[in-house]
Amino acid sequence: MLTRRMFLTGSAALGLAACTRPETVLEAPEPVIPPLPDFYGPITDEPYPIPAVEEGVVHPSLWRQEVANPWPDRPRGTIVVDPNEARLYFVDAPETATRYGVSVGAAGFAWAGTARLQFWRDWPRWKVPDAMIERQPELAQYSWRKGGMDPGPGNPMGARALYLFDDGVDTLYRIHGDASARELGQAVSSGCIRMLDQDVIHLQEKAVHGADVVVLPSREPAGVRVL
């Protein structure tokens, strides 16, 4: 027989069970990344083939795009690198600039100031400096003394490299290609400023010899993540 006491006790237990039932946690949906613009497709008219950028990885904020120029007093051709934001700007006009997403290597956080775009190279050789060989002796075969690594797929300089000088002295700071889609916008283990090969080719075609390259001060991360 169901008494009033039994009913109240059972009701309380049900209520307690209802209160302690695990709540369903709704996970935030993965961001939807739209298809890449056509200019991130494969390039087949270079000395070495350049594959299409991987779809569904690069956020639209990191796509090459025209933006309002944050430095309207700078002449056309000025390049501004912001390591903290992983962005590179090319000044097109007082009103507009082209913005690129980049990845920043350890060397990219190590220097700041205004340099001169001394020259650029198509499909450059990678000449490993002594300091890197001290850390990674296996790279000694690519030392500058031995002529470096041949250009092409697998060369971490990628399709283009822009070389920065200060009062005629090489800063050893480079803007170059061979960034992967997944490292874009990130701090990586080595290199200076890496760009997608599609973007560094576009930048080089617009570049102005002798132009200023302004590298903004950075907050070097405590530990640069290896990607």
mmCIF file of C-alpha atoms in Angstrom:
data_model
loop_
_atom_site.group_PDB
_atom_site.id
_atom_site.type_symbol
_atom_site.label_atom_id
_atom_site.label_comp_id
_atom_site.label_asym_id
_atom_site.label_seq_id
_atom_site.Cartn_x
_atom_site.Cartn_y
_atom_site.Cartn_z
ATOM 1 C CA MET A 1 0.000 0.000 0.000
ATOM 2 C CA LEU A 2 1.360 3.383 -0.993
ATOM 3 C CA THR A 3 1.252 5.657 2.020
ATOM 4 C CA ARG A 4 1.620 9.442 2.017
ATOM 5 C CA ARG A 5 5.052 9.068 3.693
ATOM 6 C CA MET A 6 6.196 6.640 1.012
ATOM 7 C CA PHE A 7 4.921 8.965 -1.703
ATOM 8 C CA LEU A 8 6.726 11.989 -0.271
ATOM 9 C CA THR A 9 9.925 10.004 0.220
ATOM 10 C CA GLY A 10 9.777 8.652 -3.305
ATOM 11 C CA SER A 11 9.022 12.106 -4.717
ATOM 12 C CA ALA A 12 12.023 13.577 -2.922
ATOM 13 C CA ALA A 13 14.255 10.830 -4.270
ATOM 14 C CA LEU A 14 12.998 11.446 -7.795
ATOM 15 C CA GLY A 15 13.544 15.134 -7.364
ATOM 16 C CA LEU A 16 17.078 14.566 -6.106
ATOM 17 C CA ALA A 17 17.760 12.227 -9.013
ATOM 18 C CA ALA A 18 16.492 14.855 -11.419
ATOM 19 C CA CYS A 19 18.757 17.487 -9.886
ATOM 20 C CA THR A 20 21.825 15.298 -10.046
ATOM 21 C CA ARG A 21 21.291 14.007 -13.579
ATOM 22 C CA PRO A 22 24.326 14.956 -15.703
ATOM 23 C CA GLU A 23 23.593 17.925 -17.897
ATOM 24 C CA THR A 24 24.080 17.632 -21.620
ATOM 25 C CA VAL A 25 27.036 19.849 -22.573
ATOM 26 C CA LEU A 26 26.666 21.364 -26.012
ATOM 27 C CA GLU A 27 30.007 21.716 -27.700
ATOM 28 C CA ALA A 28 30.616 24.769 -29.821
ATOM 29 C CA PRO A 29 30.419 23.868 -33.502
ATOM 30 C CA GLU A 30 33.596 23.857 -35.508
ATOM 31 C CA PRO A 31 34.029 27.095 -37.431
ATOM 32 C CA VAL A 32 32.879 26.815 -41.000
ATOM 33 C CA ILE A 33 35.685 27.859 -43.316
ATOM 34 C CA PRO A 34 34.482 28.780 -46.793
ATOM 35 C CA PRO A 35 36.241 27.552 -49.941
ATOM 36 C CA LEU A 36 39.527 29.276 -50.691
ATOM 37 C CA PRO A 37 39.770 31.904 -53.435
ATOM 38 C CA ASP A 38 40.963 30.630 -56.797
ATOM 39 C CA PHE A 39 44.339 32.325 -56.358
ATOM 40 C CA TYR A 40 45.217 29.676 -53.761
ATOM 41 C CA GLY A 41 44.932 26.935 -56.352
ATOM 42 C CA PRO A 42 47.879 25.022 -57.847
ATOM 43 C CA ILE A 43 50.553 26.880 -59.810
ATOM 44 C CA THR A 44 51.951 24.964 -62.763
ATOM 45 C CA ASP A 45 53.978 27.554 -64.670
ATOM 46 C CA GLU A 46 56.851 27.792 -62.158
ATOM 47 C CA PRO A 47 60.119 25.817 -62.394
ATOM 48 C CA TYR A 48 58.692 23.521 -59.716
ATOM 49 C CA PRO A 49 55.015 22.685 -59.198
ATOM 50 C CA ILE A 50 53.223 24.399 -56.329
ATOM 51 C CA PRO A 51 50.228 22.469 -54.984
ATOM 52 C CA ALA A 52 46.946 24.074 -54.048
ATOM 53 C CA VAL A 53 46.597 25.324 -50.486
ATOM 54 C CA GLU A 54 44.774 22.833 -48.307
ATOM 55 C CA GLU A 55 41.054 23.527 -48.051
ATOM 56 C CA GLY A 56 39.236 24.020 -44.764
ATOM 57 C CA VAL A 57 42.314 25.083 -42.802
ATOM 58 C CA VAL A 58 43.145 28.753 -43.441
ATOM 59 C CA HIS A 59 40.760 31.164 -41.741
ATOM 60 C CA PRO A 60 39.516 33.954 -44.036
ATOM 61 C CA SER A 61 41.220 36.535 -41.812
ATOM 62 C CA LEU A 62 44.543 35.087 -43.001
ATOM 63 C CA TRP A 63 43.687 35.179 -46.701
ATOM 64 C CA ARG A 64 45.439 37.656 -48.953
ATOM 65 C CA GLN A 65 43.157 40.690 -49.142
ATOM 66 C CA GLU A 66 43.014 44.422 -49.702
ATOM 67 C CA VAL A 67 42.489 46.394 -46.481
ATOM 68 C CA ALA A 68 42.505 49.983 -45.320
ATOM 69 C CA ASN A 69 46.108 51.167 -45.067
ATOM 70 C CA PRO A 70 47.121 51.567 -41.387
ATOM 71 C CA TRP A 71 50.190 53.594 -42.458
ATOM 72 C CA PRO A 72 48.908 56.173 -44.973
ATOM 73 C CA ASP A 73 52.060 58.298 -44.704
ATOM 74 C CA ARG A 74 54.289 55.462 -45.904
ATOM 75 C CA PRO A 75 55.207 55.426 -49.620
ATOM 76 C CA ARG A 76 54.014 52.705 -51.949
ATOM 77 C CA GLY A 77 56.134 49.586 -51.662
ATOM 78 C CA THR A 78 56.694 49.807 -47.919
ATOM 79 C CA ILE A 79 56.346 46.433 -46.242
ATOM 80 C CA VAL A 80 55.273 46.270 -42.607
ATOM 81 C CA VAL A 81 55.617 43.021 -40.671
ATOM 82 C CA ASP A 82 53.685 42.572 -37.430
ATOM 83 C CA PRO A 83 55.090 39.404 -35.792
ATOM 84 C CA ASN A 84 52.603 39.551 -32.924
ATOM 85 C CA GLU A 85 49.595 39.454 -35.214
ATOM 86 C CA ALA A 86 51.243 37.181 -37.825
ATOM 87 C CA ARG A 87 50.394 39.650 -40.563
ATOM 88 C CA LEU A 88 52.398 41.306 -43.324
ATOM 89 C CA TYR A 89 51.224 44.467 -45.103
ATOM 90 C CA PHE A 90 52.276 45.856 -48.458
ATOM 91 C CA VAL A 91 51.433 49.539 -48.891
ATOM 92 C CA ASP A 92 49.690 49.981 -52.253
ATOM 93 C CA ALA A 93 48.426 53.535 -51.835
ATOM 94 C CA PRO A 94 47.664 55.997 -49.025
ATOM 95 C CA GLU A 95 44.214 54.448 -48.747
ATOM 96 C CA THR A 96 44.879 50.750 -49.265
ATOM 97 C CA ALA A 97 47.306 47.965 -48.442
ATOM 98 C CA THR A 98 47.491 44.266 -49.214
ATOM 99 C CA ARG A 99 47.475 42.113 -46.098
ATOM 100 C CA TYR A 100 48.858 38.589 -45.926
ATOM 101 C CA GLY A 101 48.750 36.005 -43.178
ATOM 102 C CA VAL A 102 52.172 34.637 -42.233
ATOM 103 C CA SER A 103 53.805 32.287 -39.773
ATOM 104 C CA VAL A 104 56.637 33.565 -37.613
ATOM 105 C CA GLY A 105 59.760 31.550 -36.863
ATOM 106 C CA ALA A 106 62.103 32.114 -33.935
ATOM 107 C CA ALA A 107 64.287 34.430 -36.022
ATOM 108 C CA GLY A 108 61.180 36.416 -36.887
ATOM 109 C CA PHE A 109 60.863 37.467 -33.242
ATOM 110 C CA ALA A 110 64.543 38.265 -32.839
ATOM 111 C CA TRP A 111 64.878 41.458 -34.863
ATOM 112 C CA ALA A 112 62.877 44.658 -35.174
ATOM 113 C CA GLY A 113 63.442 47.950 -36.915
ATOM 114 C CA THR A 114 63.511 49.390 -40.416
ATOM 115 C CA ALA A 115 65.567 47.687 -43.101
ATOM 116 C CA ARG A 116 65.959 47.974 -46.854
ATOM 117 C CA LEU A 117 64.616 45.436 -49.308
ATOM 118 C CA GLN A 118 67.989 44.775 -50.907
ATOM 119 C CA PHE A 119 67.022 42.061 -53.369
ATOM 120 C CA TRP A 120 64.917 38.945 -53.848
ATOM 121 C CA ARG A 121 65.481 35.524 -55.310
ATOM 122 C CA ASP A 122 63.244 33.124 -57.199
ATOM 123 C CA TRP A 123 63.530 29.588 -55.818
ATOM 124 C CA PRO A 124 66.527 30.453 -53.618
ATOM 125 C CA ARG A 125 69.061 28.089 -52.191
ATOM 126 C CA TRP A 126 68.867 27.507 -48.450
ATOM 127 C CA LYS A 127 72.247 28.314 -46.920
ATOM 128 C CA VAL A 128 72.121 27.208 -43.333
ATOM 129 C CA PRO A 129 73.921 29.573 -40.917
ATOM 130 C CA ASP A 130 76.495 28.287 -38.440
ATOM 131 C CA ALA A 131 74.279 29.031 -35.432
ATOM 132 C CA MET A 132 71.588 26.671 -36.730
ATOM 133 C CA ILE A 133 74.130 23.974 -37.526
ATOM 134 C CA GLU A 134 75.352 24.143 -33.916
ATOM 135 C CA ARG A 135 71.821 23.264 -32.819
ATOM 136 C CA GLN A 136 71.176 20.778 -35.629
ATOM 137 C CA PRO A 137 74.471 19.250 -36.794
ATOM 138 C CA GLU A 138 72.626 17.134 -39.372
ATOM 139 C CA LEU A 139 72.156 20.312 -41.425
ATOM 140 C CA ALA A 140 75.891 20.774 -41.919
ATOM 141 C CA GLN A 141 75.598 19.376 -45.437
ATOM 142 C CA TYR A 142 73.570 22.477 -46.324
ATOM 143 C CA SER A 143 76.035 24.955 -44.871
ATOM 144 C CA TRP A 144 76.649 28.167 -46.765
ATOM 145 C CA ARG A 145 80.210 26.930 -47.098
ATOM 146 C CA LYS A 146 78.966 23.976 -49.117
ATOM 147 C CA GLY A 147 76.602 25.990 -51.276
ATOM 148 C CA GLY A 148 73.414 25.269 -49.391
ATOM 149 C CA MET A 149 70.381 23.179 -50.336
ATOM 150 C CA ASP A 150 69.182 23.007 -53.925
ATOM 151 C CA PRO A 151 65.936 24.870 -54.655
ATOM 152 C CA GLY A 152 62.686 23.057 -55.169
ATOM 153 C CA PRO A 153 60.234 20.996 -53.120
ATOM 154 C CA GLY A 154 61.570 20.352 -49.645
ATOM 155 C CA ASN A 155 63.646 23.542 -49.554
ATOM 156 C CA PRO A 156 62.283 25.557 -46.592
ATOM 157 C CA MET A 157 62.814 28.865 -48.415
ATOM 158 C CA GLY A 158 60.051 28.045 -50.862
ATOM 159 C CA ALA A 159 59.364 29.786 -54.145
ATOM 160 C CA ARG A 160 60.693 33.234 -53.274
ATOM 161 C CA ALA A 161 62.827 34.972 -50.650
ATOM 162 C CA LEU A 162 63.156 38.684 -49.906
ATOM 163 C CA TYR A 163 66.425 39.761 -48.255
ATOM 164 C CA LEU A 164 66.655 42.625 -45.774
ATOM 165 C CA PHE A 165 69.750 44.762 -45.236
ATOM 166 C CA ASP A 166 70.516 47.532 -42.741
ATOM 167 C CA ASP A 167 73.156 50.107 -43.794
ATOM 168 C CA GLY A 168 74.492 47.646 -46.318
ATOM 169 C CA VAL A 169 74.750 44.787 -43.827
ATOM 170 C CA ASP A 170 72.661 41.656 -44.168
ATOM 171 C CA THR A 171 70.264 41.428 -41.229
ATOM 172 C CA LEU A 172 69.844 37.679 -41.921
ATOM 173 C CA TYR A 173 66.124 38.432 -41.755
ATOM 174 C CA ARG A 174 64.138 36.854 -44.580
ATOM 175 C CA ILE A 175 60.607 36.919 -45.866
ATOM 176 C CA HIS A 176 60.128 33.670 -47.741
ATOM 177 C CA GLY A 177 57.728 30.987 -48.877
ATOM 178 C CA ASP A 178 57.055 27.354 -48.002
ATOM 179 C CA ALA A 179 54.591 27.981 -45.166
ATOM 180 C CA SER A 180 52.027 25.235 -44.762
ATOM 181 C CA ALA A 181 48.367 26.054 -44.410
ATOM 182 C CA ARG A 182 48.264 24.574 -40.904
ATOM 183 C CA GLU A 183 51.086 26.733 -39.529
ATOM 184 C CA LEU A 184 49.759 30.020 -40.921
ATOM 185 C CA GLY A 185 49.138 32.532 -38.150
ATOM 186 C CA GLN A 186 51.287 30.523 -35.726
ATOM 187 C CA ALA A 187 54.704 30.718 -34.126
ATOM 188 C CA VAL A 188 56.911 27.980 -35.540
ATOM 189 C CA SER A 189 60.278 26.513 -34.658
ATOM 190 C CA SER A 190 62.555 28.128 -37.213
ATOM 191 C CA GLY A 191 62.761 30.609 -40.046
ATOM 192 C CA CYS A 192 61.881 34.289 -40.170
ATOM 193 C CA ILE A 193 58.614 35.241 -41.844
ATOM 194 C CA ARG A 194 57.036 32.400 -43.801
ATOM 195 C CA MET A 195 54.310 32.908 -46.367
ATOM 196 C CA LEU A 196 52.281 30.590 -48.529
ATOM 197 C CA ASP A 197 54.093 30.195 -51.824
ATOM 198 C CA GLN A 198 51.098 31.673 -53.645
ATOM 199 C CA ASP A 199 51.340 34.765 -51.441
ATOM 200 C CA VAL A 200 55.106 35.261 -51.514
ATOM 201 C CA ILE A 201 55.040 35.128 -55.328
ATOM 202 C CA HIS A 202 52.291 37.760 -55.322
ATOM 203 C CA LEU A 203 54.286 39.915 -52.890
ATOM 204 C CA GLN A 204 57.497 39.640 -54.893
ATOM 205 C CA GLU A 205 55.722 40.678 -58.088
ATOM 206 C CA LYS A 206 54.607 43.893 -56.343
ATOM 207 C CA ALA A 207 57.813 44.513 -54.387
ATOM 208 C CA VAL A 208 59.824 47.696 -54.860
ATOM 209 C CA HIS A 209 63.602 47.407 -54.809
ATOM 210 C CA GLY A 210 65.097 49.515 -52.034
ATOM 211 C CA ALA A 211 61.792 49.978 -50.224
ATOM 212 C CA ASP A 212 61.580 50.144 -46.444
ATOM 213 C CA VAL A 213 60.669 46.986 -44.585
ATOM 214 C CA VAL A 214 59.420 47.841 -41.117
ATOM 215 C CA VAL A 215 59.428 45.002 -38.596
ATOM 216 C CA LEU A 216 57.385 45.955 -35.554
ATOM 217 C CA PRO A 217 58.604 45.063 -32.048
ATOM 218 C CA SER A 218 57.393 41.675 -30.930
ATOM 219 C CA ARG A 219 56.552 39.806 -27.784
ATOM 220 C CA GLU A 220 58.649 36.692 -28.294
ATOM 221 C CA PRO A 221 56.721 33.662 -27.073
ATOM 222 C CA ALA A 222 58.150 31.829 -24.097
ATOM 223 C CA GLY A 223 58.288 28.611 -26.084
ATOM 224 C CA VAL A 224 58.014 28.622 -29.837
ATOM 225 C CA ARG A 225 55.752 25.754 -30.821
ATOM 226 C CA VAL A 226 57.143 23.222 -33.239
ATOM 227 C CA LEU A 227 54.644 22.529 -36.005
#
